[in-house]
Amino acid sequence: MNHASTMRNTRITPDDIKSHGLSDAEYAKILEVLGGREPNLVELGIFSVMWSEHCSYKSSKKWLKTLPTTAPWVICGPGENAGVIDIGEGLAAIFKMESHNHPSFIEPYQGAATGVGGILRDVFTMGARPIANMNALRFGDPKHPKTRHLVAGVVAGIGGYGNCVGVPTVGGEVNFHASYNGNILVNAMTVGLAAKDKIFYSAAAGAGNPVVYVGSKTGRDGIHGATMASAEFDANSEDKRPTVQVGDPFTEKLLIEACMELMATDAIQSIQDMGAAGLTSSSFEMASKGGMGVELNMEAVPCREEGMTPYEMMLSESQERMLIILKPGKEGIARKIFEKWELDFAVIGHLTDTGRMVLKLRGAIVCDLPIDPLAQASPEYDRPWVATAKQPILAASQVKNLPWREALRILMGCPDIASRRWVWEQYDHMVMADTAQRPGGDAAVVRIHRSNRALAMTTDCTPRYVKADPFEGGKQAVAETWRNLTAVGARPLAITDNLNFGNPQKPEIMGQIVEAIKGIGAACIALDYPVISGNVSLYNETDGIPIMPTPAIGGVGILDKLDQMTTIAFKAEGEAVLLLGQKDDAGWLGQSLYLREVCGEEKGAPPPVDLAHERKVGDFVRGLIHDRKITACHDLSDGGLLVALAEMALGGNIGAALENVAGHAVLFGEDQGRYLVTVKAIDASAVQSEAQKIGVPVRRIGITGGLDLTLGGESASLHDMRQLHEGWFPAYMANAT
C-alpha cells in the first residue's frame, strides 16, 4: 500500500501536534503504533480525539477500575453506552449521566440542549425508551456579571430540548459558588425502560455486514468538541464557539421512534450513538469491542455542507446521528423505516476481519489505522497525587449563634436553598403522564407505565464537603442519593456518576479525584449500591482557577408498590414529628450552609459519614414507609433540621411546634444519616419503641399544626417563609438576558 501517494499531503508539524492536544510523548507513542511512519492529518485527528481525556479517561481509569460495578441485579455495568439493571417483571432500567460543561459555558442554550440530546441517545441506543431526564447544574456567584445569563441559557436549553422531544424533566440540582464563575457544570441524566431480553449492545460482529449511518446530516459543528472538553479554559475560550454543536429535538424524537421501530425487527447486529468524537469514536468503539475491522467510504456520509473533508466528517460532533451494524440483507427493512421517519439513511461501509480502520474517498485511501493497538495503547497515567489536608473539627462554641428565626430567614432565601420552582416550571415534567412525584421533593418518582410500580431517581453532591475532605465528600454524595431514594419509599439499586474536577496534572487536584473515588467506592460497597455507568469531566478550570471538586451522583431505585410512596409534605395537623438517626446533640457546623450563609465562612471538617449507621437508619425508615406508618418523610441535608422542617411545613402548608431541640448546632448542623418523619400521634410511641429495639436513635421533637413554626416561645410565619423561599429565583432572574 503506497501511503505516500494516497494518504499524505503535508508533514505533521509540532504546531499540529500541540493544536490537537497531544503531548510529545503521546505523539511518540503514535509513531510506535504506526510502526514508525508519520500519521496524516486525518489520522492525527483520530488519535487526538480517541486519546483525549474526554474519550480515553487516561488520568482516571486506573482509579475507576477500583469501583464496585456488579450485583445480582446488574445486567450491564460500565463500558457500554449506559448501565443496565434488572428491575423485575421482565424489565430493565437503563441510565447514565454525562457532562456538557465547556460547551454550555461558551454557548449555554445549545451546550445544555445538546447535552440532553446526547444522554438521551446513550439510553435509547441500548433499546430503552427514555422515561425521564434529570440534571445537576452548578453556576458561579449570583453576583458575577455572567451568571444570570448562563442560568437563563442553560435552563432554556434543557427545557427547549427535553420538552420538544417529549421526555419529562423530573428533577435535579441547581447550586451556586464563585468557583464556577469561569467554568459552569451541566450534567445531564436520562433513565429509560426496556425489556430485559431486548437489550442492544455496541460490539460489532460479522465481516461483510453493512455499516449504516442514520439520523441527521453531518456538518462542521462540534469539530474538536472532545478535545476542547479535555483542556482548561483561558481568555480566548469564547473563540471556541464553533466547537459547540447545534441540536434539533424534533429530529431526535423522530430518531427515537425510528430506532424503536427498527429494534422491534431482527435487523440490528449492534448499534452506537455518535457522541463525543462523532463518527470516529462510534466506529472505533464498535469495531474494537467486537475485534473487527471496518472500511468506510467517506463520499457516502450524508453531509449538509459543501466540500467537507474526511477529517471534518470523522471529527464532527453534529447531533442526532447513530451508527448501526445491520445483519446481512436487512438494508431494505431498515431503509424503509428511516425514510418513513424522514431521516437520512446511508450504507457507508462494511465490517472486515482485518482489525483496521480504512477510510476511502473516491477509491483513494485517506486513513489506515490499526483499531485494537490504537484503542489498547491509549495512555493510562498514574499521575502523582497528594492527599487533601484535613481541616479541624469546629465546635459549636466556635460558630456565631444567631437567633433561630433570623438564621432560618437567611437560609430559606439563600441561592442554594431557595425554591427551584422558577427552574422546573420551565420543564415539562408531566409529559407521558407517569410522573408520580414532581420536582421539589427528595427524589422524583416515575410510574412504570400501566403498572403499580415506579422508578425513583435523584442527583446529589455537596462540593464544599468534597473540597474539605474528598473521601468523606465522595461517601456523602453517594449516601445522600441513597437517603433521598429511601425517603420516598424506594429501594436503592445502583448509581451513575459524573466526576467533575480541575486539572489532573496538578497533584492536589489528582488527590481530590483519587480520594473522592475511594469514598464513592466505600459507600457503594457498604450500601450494596453499585456504579453501573458514568462520565469523567476534567480540566474544569479557567486561568488556573479550578472548580470545587464535584463528583455528582445519580441514583435510581425501585418502588414495588407505587401507593407506598411518601413525600416531604406534612399531611395533617396533630401528627408527631420524629427525628431519626441523630446520634448526639453536638451538631456538625463545619462546612455547613449555616456557616457559609449566616456567618460568611467556609471552613472546618465536613460531617463524617458512618455508612453502617446510614444503612441501619435508612432500612428502618424504608420499612416504616412500606408498613404505612409514616405520613411524611424528608432526609436532612443542606441547612439541617430546621430547614428540613420548614420545607416539610411549606410542602403541606401546615406549621409545627417544636420541643426538645435547642442550640444553633442542633438546629442547623448537617450531621449525616438523619430523617425527619411524621406519624399519626396514636402510632408515635410504637414507632419510637420499634426504633429503640434495633438501636436507631429516635426523638419526638414536636407536633404539626397551625400556620407557624414555633420554638422556645417564638414563631416564624409560614407565609413569610414562603415568600422568602419562593421569591429569590424569580427576583434574581427578572432581568435575565
mmCIF file of N, CA, C and O in Angstrom, residues 492-538:
data_model
loop_
_atom_site.group_PDB
_atom_site.id
_atom_site.type_symbol
_atom_site.label_atom_id
_atom_site.label_comp_id
_atom_site.label_asym_id
_atom_site.label_seq_id
_atom_site.Cartn_x
_atom_site.Cartn_y
_atom_site.Cartn_z
ATOM 1 N N PRO A 492 -32.980 1.520 46.914
ATOM 2 C CA PRO A 492 -31.897 1.957 46.014
ATOM 3 C C PRO A 492 -31.225 0.768 45.343
ATOM 4 O O PRO A 492 -30.943 -0.246 45.993
ATOM 5 N N LEU A 493 -30.956 0.898 44.028
ATOM 6 C CA LEU A 493 -30.397 -0.213 43.273
ATOM 7 C C LEU A 493 -29.008 0.053 42.719
ATOM 8 O O LEU A 493 -28.144 -0.817 42.753
ATOM 9 N N ALA A 494 -28.761 1.234 42.163
ATOM 10 C CA ALA A 494 -27.469 1.482 41.512
ATOM 11 C C ALA A 494 -27.303 2.972 41.254
ATOM 12 O O ALA A 494 -28.268 3.745 41.297
ATOM 13 N N ILE A 495 -26.053 3.348 40.962
ATOM 14 C CA ILE A 495 -25.766 4.747 40.675
ATOM 15 C C ILE A 495 -25.053 4.889 39.334
ATOM 16 O O ILE A 495 -24.466 3.955 38.793
ATOM 17 N N THR A 496 -25.119 6.106 38.807
ATOM 18 C CA THR A 496 -24.248 6.576 37.747
ATOM 19 C C THR A 496 -23.499 7.767 38.321
ATOM 20 O O THR A 496 -24.013 8.444 39.218
ATOM 21 N N ASP A 497 -22.277 8.026 37.863
ATOM 22 C CA ASP A 497 -21.544 9.159 38.417
ATOM 23 C C ASP A 497 -21.066 10.084 37.313
ATOM 24 O O ASP A 497 -20.925 9.694 36.162
ATOM 25 N N ASN A 498 -20.863 11.336 37.678
ATOM 26 C CA ASN A 498 -20.296 12.326 36.770
ATOM 27 C C ASN A 498 -19.238 13.088 37.557
ATOM 28 O O ASN A 498 -19.545 13.957 38.364
ATOM 29 N N LEU A 499 -17.971 12.715 37.334
ATOM 30 C CA LEU A 499 -16.876 13.207 38.164
ATOM 31 C C LEU A 499 -16.288 14.469 37.534
ATOM 32 O O LEU A 499 -15.550 14.403 36.558
ATOM 33 N N ASN A 500 -16.618 15.620 38.104
ATOM 34 C CA ASN A 500 -16.177 16.913 37.589
ATOM 35 C C ASN A 500 -15.058 17.470 38.472
ATOM 36 O O ASN A 500 -15.282 17.754 39.660
ATOM 37 N N PHE A 501 -13.859 17.625 37.886
ATOM 38 C CA PHE A 501 -12.710 18.111 38.644
ATOM 39 C C PHE A 501 -11.889 19.061 37.776
ATOM 40 O O PHE A 501 -12.149 19.227 36.586
ATOM 41 N N GLY A 502 -10.868 19.631 38.377
ATOM 42 C CA GLY A 502 -9.961 20.529 37.674
ATOM 43 C C GLY A 502 -8.883 19.771 36.919
ATOM 44 O O GLY A 502 -9.099 18.666 36.419
ATOM 45 N N ASN A 503 -7.704 20.356 36.847
ATOM 46 C CA ASN A 503 -6.598 19.833 36.043
ATOM 47 C C ASN A 503 -5.899 18.670 36.763
ATOM 48 O O ASN A 503 -5.248 18.876 37.789
ATOM 49 N N PRO A 504 -5.983 17.442 36.227
ATOM 50 C CA PRO A 504 -5.406 16.286 36.925
ATOM 51 C C PRO A 504 -3.887 16.278 36.932
ATOM 52 O O PRO A 504 -3.283 15.453 37.632
ATOM 53 N N GLN A 505 -3.272 17.170 36.165
ATOM 54 C CA GLN A 505 -1.816 17.245 36.175
ATOM 55 C C GLN A 505 -1.295 17.983 37.407
ATOM 56 O O GLN A 505 -0.087 18.004 37.647
ATOM 57 N N LYS A 506 -2.193 18.573 38.175
ATOM 58 C CA LYS A 506 -1.830 19.187 39.457
ATOM 59 C C LYS A 506 -2.033 18.137 40.548
ATOM 60 O O LYS A 506 -3.144 17.616 40.711
ATOM 61 N N PRO A 507 -0.994 17.793 41.300
ATOM 62 C CA PRO A 507 -1.117 16.714 42.293
ATOM 63 C C PRO A 507 -2.251 16.924 43.292
ATOM 64 O O PRO A 507 -2.871 15.938 43.724
ATOM 65 N N GLU A 508 -2.527 18.177 43.659
ATOM 66 C CA GLU A 508 -3.599 18.395 44.633
ATOM 67 C C GLU A 508 -4.973 18.094 44.030
ATOM 68 O O GLU A 508 -5.878 17.603 44.715
ATOM 69 N N ILE A 509 -5.137 18.370 42.715
ATOM 70 C CA ILE A 509 -6.397 18.036 42.049
ATOM 71 C C ILE A 509 -6.503 16.530 41.856
ATOM 72 O O ILE A 509 -7.557 15.917 42.090
ATOM 73 N N MET A 510 -5.408 15.915 41.445
ATOM 74 C CA MET A 510 -5.419 14.462 41.286
ATOM 75 C C MET A 510 -5.715 13.785 42.619
ATOM 76 O O MET A 510 -6.403 12.747 42.672
ATOM 77 N N GLY A 511 -5.247 14.367 43.710
ATOM 78 C CA GLY A 511 -5.562 13.839 45.037
ATOM 79 C C GLY A 511 -7.052 13.888 45.330
ATOM 80 O O GLY A 511 -7.618 12.958 45.923
ATOM 81 N N GLN A 512 -7.697 14.974 44.912
ATOM 82 C CA GLN A 512 -9.150 15.065 45.087
ATOM 83 C C GLN A 512 -9.853 13.943 44.320
ATOM 84 O O GLN A 512 -10.783 13.313 44.832
ATOM 85 N N ILE A 513 -9.399 13.703 43.097
ATOM 86 C CA ILE A 513 -10.015 12.662 42.266
ATOM 87 C C ILE A 513 -9.863 11.289 42.924
ATOM 88 O O ILE A 513 -10.835 10.534 43.060
ATOM 89 N N VAL A 514 -8.641 10.978 43.339
ATOM 90 C CA VAL A 514 -8.359 9.657 43.916
ATOM 91 C C VAL A 514 -9.170 9.439 45.185
ATOM 92 O O VAL A 514 -9.836 8.400 45.356
ATOM 93 N N GLU A 515 -9.135 10.406 46.081
ATOM 94 C CA GLU A 515 -9.813 10.217 47.364
ATOM 95 C C GLU A 515 -11.331 10.205 47.217
ATOM 96 O O GLU A 515 -12.032 9.457 47.909
ATOM 97 N N ALA A 516 -11.861 11.029 46.300
ATOM 98 C CA ALA A 516 -13.309 11.025 46.087
ATOM 99 C C ALA A 516 -13.765 9.685 45.529
ATOM 100 O O ALA A 516 -14.794 9.136 45.954
ATOM 101 N N ILE A 517 -13.005 9.130 44.577
ATOM 102 C CA ILE A 517 -13.364 7.820 44.025
ATOM 103 C C ILE A 517 -13.299 6.752 45.115
ATOM 104 O O ILE A 517 -14.161 5.865 45.185
ATOM 105 N N LYS A 518 -12.301 6.833 45.983
ATOM 106 C CA LYS A 518 -12.227 5.876 47.096
ATOM 107 C C LYS A 518 -13.454 6.008 48.005
ATOM 108 O O LYS A 518 -14.012 4.990 48.464
ATOM 109 N N GLY A 519 -13.881 7.234 48.267
ATOM 110 C CA GLY A 519 -15.064 7.442 49.100
ATOM 111 C C GLY A 519 -16.328 6.923 48.440
ATOM 112 O O GLY A 519 -17.175 6.290 49.087
ATOM 113 N N ILE A 520 -16.460 7.178 47.140
ATOM 114 C CA ILE A 520 -17.620 6.668 46.394
ATOM 115 C C ILE A 520 -17.646 5.145 46.463
ATOM 116 O O ILE A 520 -18.691 4.538 46.730
ATOM 117 N N GLY A 521 -16.497 4.534 46.241
ATOM 118 C CA GLY A 521 -16.425 3.079 46.275
ATOM 119 C C GLY A 521 -16.793 2.506 47.634
ATOM 120 O O GLY A 521 -17.532 1.512 47.723
ATOM 121 N N ALA A 522 -16.289 3.136 48.699
ATOM 122 C CA ALA A 522 -16.589 2.654 50.050
ATOM 123 C C ALA A 522 -18.084 2.705 50.327
ATOM 124 O O ALA A 522 -18.660 1.772 50.904
ATOM 125 N N ALA A 523 -18.733 3.801 49.914
ATOM 126 C CA ALA A 523 -20.172 3.937 50.150
ATOM 127 C C ALA A 523 -20.967 2.931 49.323
ATOM 128 O O ALA A 523 -21.925 2.327 49.816
ATOM 129 N N CYS A 524 -20.565 2.731 48.079
ATOM 130 C CA CYS A 524 -21.289 1.793 47.222
ATOM 131 C C CYS A 524 -21.215 0.367 47.769
ATOM 132 O O CYS A 524 -22.199 -0.378 47.728
ATOM 133 N N ILE A 525 -20.045 0.008 48.290
ATOM 134 C CA ILE A 525 -19.894 -1.337 48.859
ATOM 135 C C ILE A 525 -20.756 -1.483 50.113
ATOM 136 O O ILE A 525 -21.495 -2.459 50.273
ATOM 137 N N ALA A 526 -20.688 -0.507 51.005
ATOM 138 C CA ALA A 526 -21.421 -0.599 52.272
ATOM 139 C C ALA A 526 -22.933 -0.592 52.062
ATOM 140 O O ALA A 526 -23.676 -1.223 52.827
ATOM 141 N N LEU A 527 -23.382 0.120 51.038
ATOM 142 C CA LEU A 527 -24.825 0.259 50.811
ATOM 143 C C LEU A 527 -25.350 -0.721 49.758
ATOM 144 O O LEU A 527 -26.539 -0.677 49.423
ATOM 145 N N ASP A 528 -24.462 -1.579 49.234
ATOM 146 C CA ASP A 528 -24.862 -2.558 48.216
ATOM 147 C C ASP A 528 -25.531 -1.852 47.041
ATOM 148 O O ASP A 528 -26.649 -2.162 46.632
ATOM 149 N N TYR A 529 -24.783 -0.934 46.438
ATOM 150 C CA TYR A 529 -25.346 0.111 45.575
ATOM 151 C C TYR A 529 -24.311 0.404 44.490
ATOM 152 O O TYR A 529 -23.614 1.401 44.543
ATOM 153 N N PRO A 530 -24.150 -0.499 43.497
ATOM 154 C CA PRO A 530 -23.013 -0.427 42.571
ATOM 155 C C PRO A 530 -23.075 0.725 41.572
ATOM 156 O O PRO A 530 -24.141 1.285 41.299
ATOM 157 N N VAL A 531 -21.909 1.032 41.011
ATOM 158 C CA VAL A 531 -21.778 2.018 39.936
ATOM 159 C C VAL A 531 -21.935 1.278 38.609
ATOM 160 O O VAL A 531 -21.155 0.371 38.317
ATOM 161 N N ILE A 532 -22.913 1.674 37.786
ATOM 162 C CA ILE A 532 -23.113 0.929 36.534
ATOM 163 C C ILE A 532 -22.808 1.755 35.288
ATOM 164 O O ILE A 532 -22.803 1.207 34.176
ATOM 165 N N SER A 533 -22.537 3.032 35.447
ATOM 166 C CA SER A 533 -22.184 3.869 34.296
ATOM 167 C C SER A 533 -21.630 5.173 34.827
ATOM 168 O O SER A 533 -21.665 5.428 36.032
ATOM 169 N N GLY A 534 -21.113 6.008 33.932
ATOM 170 C CA GLY A 534 -20.617 7.284 34.408
ATOM 171 C C GLY A 534 -19.832 8.043 33.369
ATOM 172 O O GLY A 534 -19.725 7.646 32.199
ATOM 173 N N ASN A 535 -19.278 9.146 33.823
ATOM 174 C CA ASN A 535 -18.576 10.073 32.953
ATOM 175 C C ASN A 535 -17.558 10.822 33.810
ATOM 176 O O ASN A 535 -17.792 11.066 34.991
ATOM 177 N N VAL A 536 -16.425 11.158 33.198
ATOM 178 C CA VAL A 536 -15.417 11.960 33.894
ATOM 179 C C VAL A 536 -15.185 13.235 33.098
ATOM 180 O O VAL A 536 -14.966 13.189 31.888
ATOM 181 N N SER A 537 -15.255 14.367 33.766
ATOM 182 C CA SER A 537 -15.008 15.661 33.135
ATOM 183 C C SER A 537 -13.909 16.368 33.915
ATOM 184 O O SER A 537 -14.126 16.807 35.050
ATOM 185 N N LEU A 538 -12.726 16.462 33.286
ATOM 186 C CA LEU A 538 -11.581 17.082 33.952
ATOM 187 C C LEU A 538 -11.219 18.402 33.262
ATOM 188 O O LEU A 538 -11.857 18.813 32.313
#
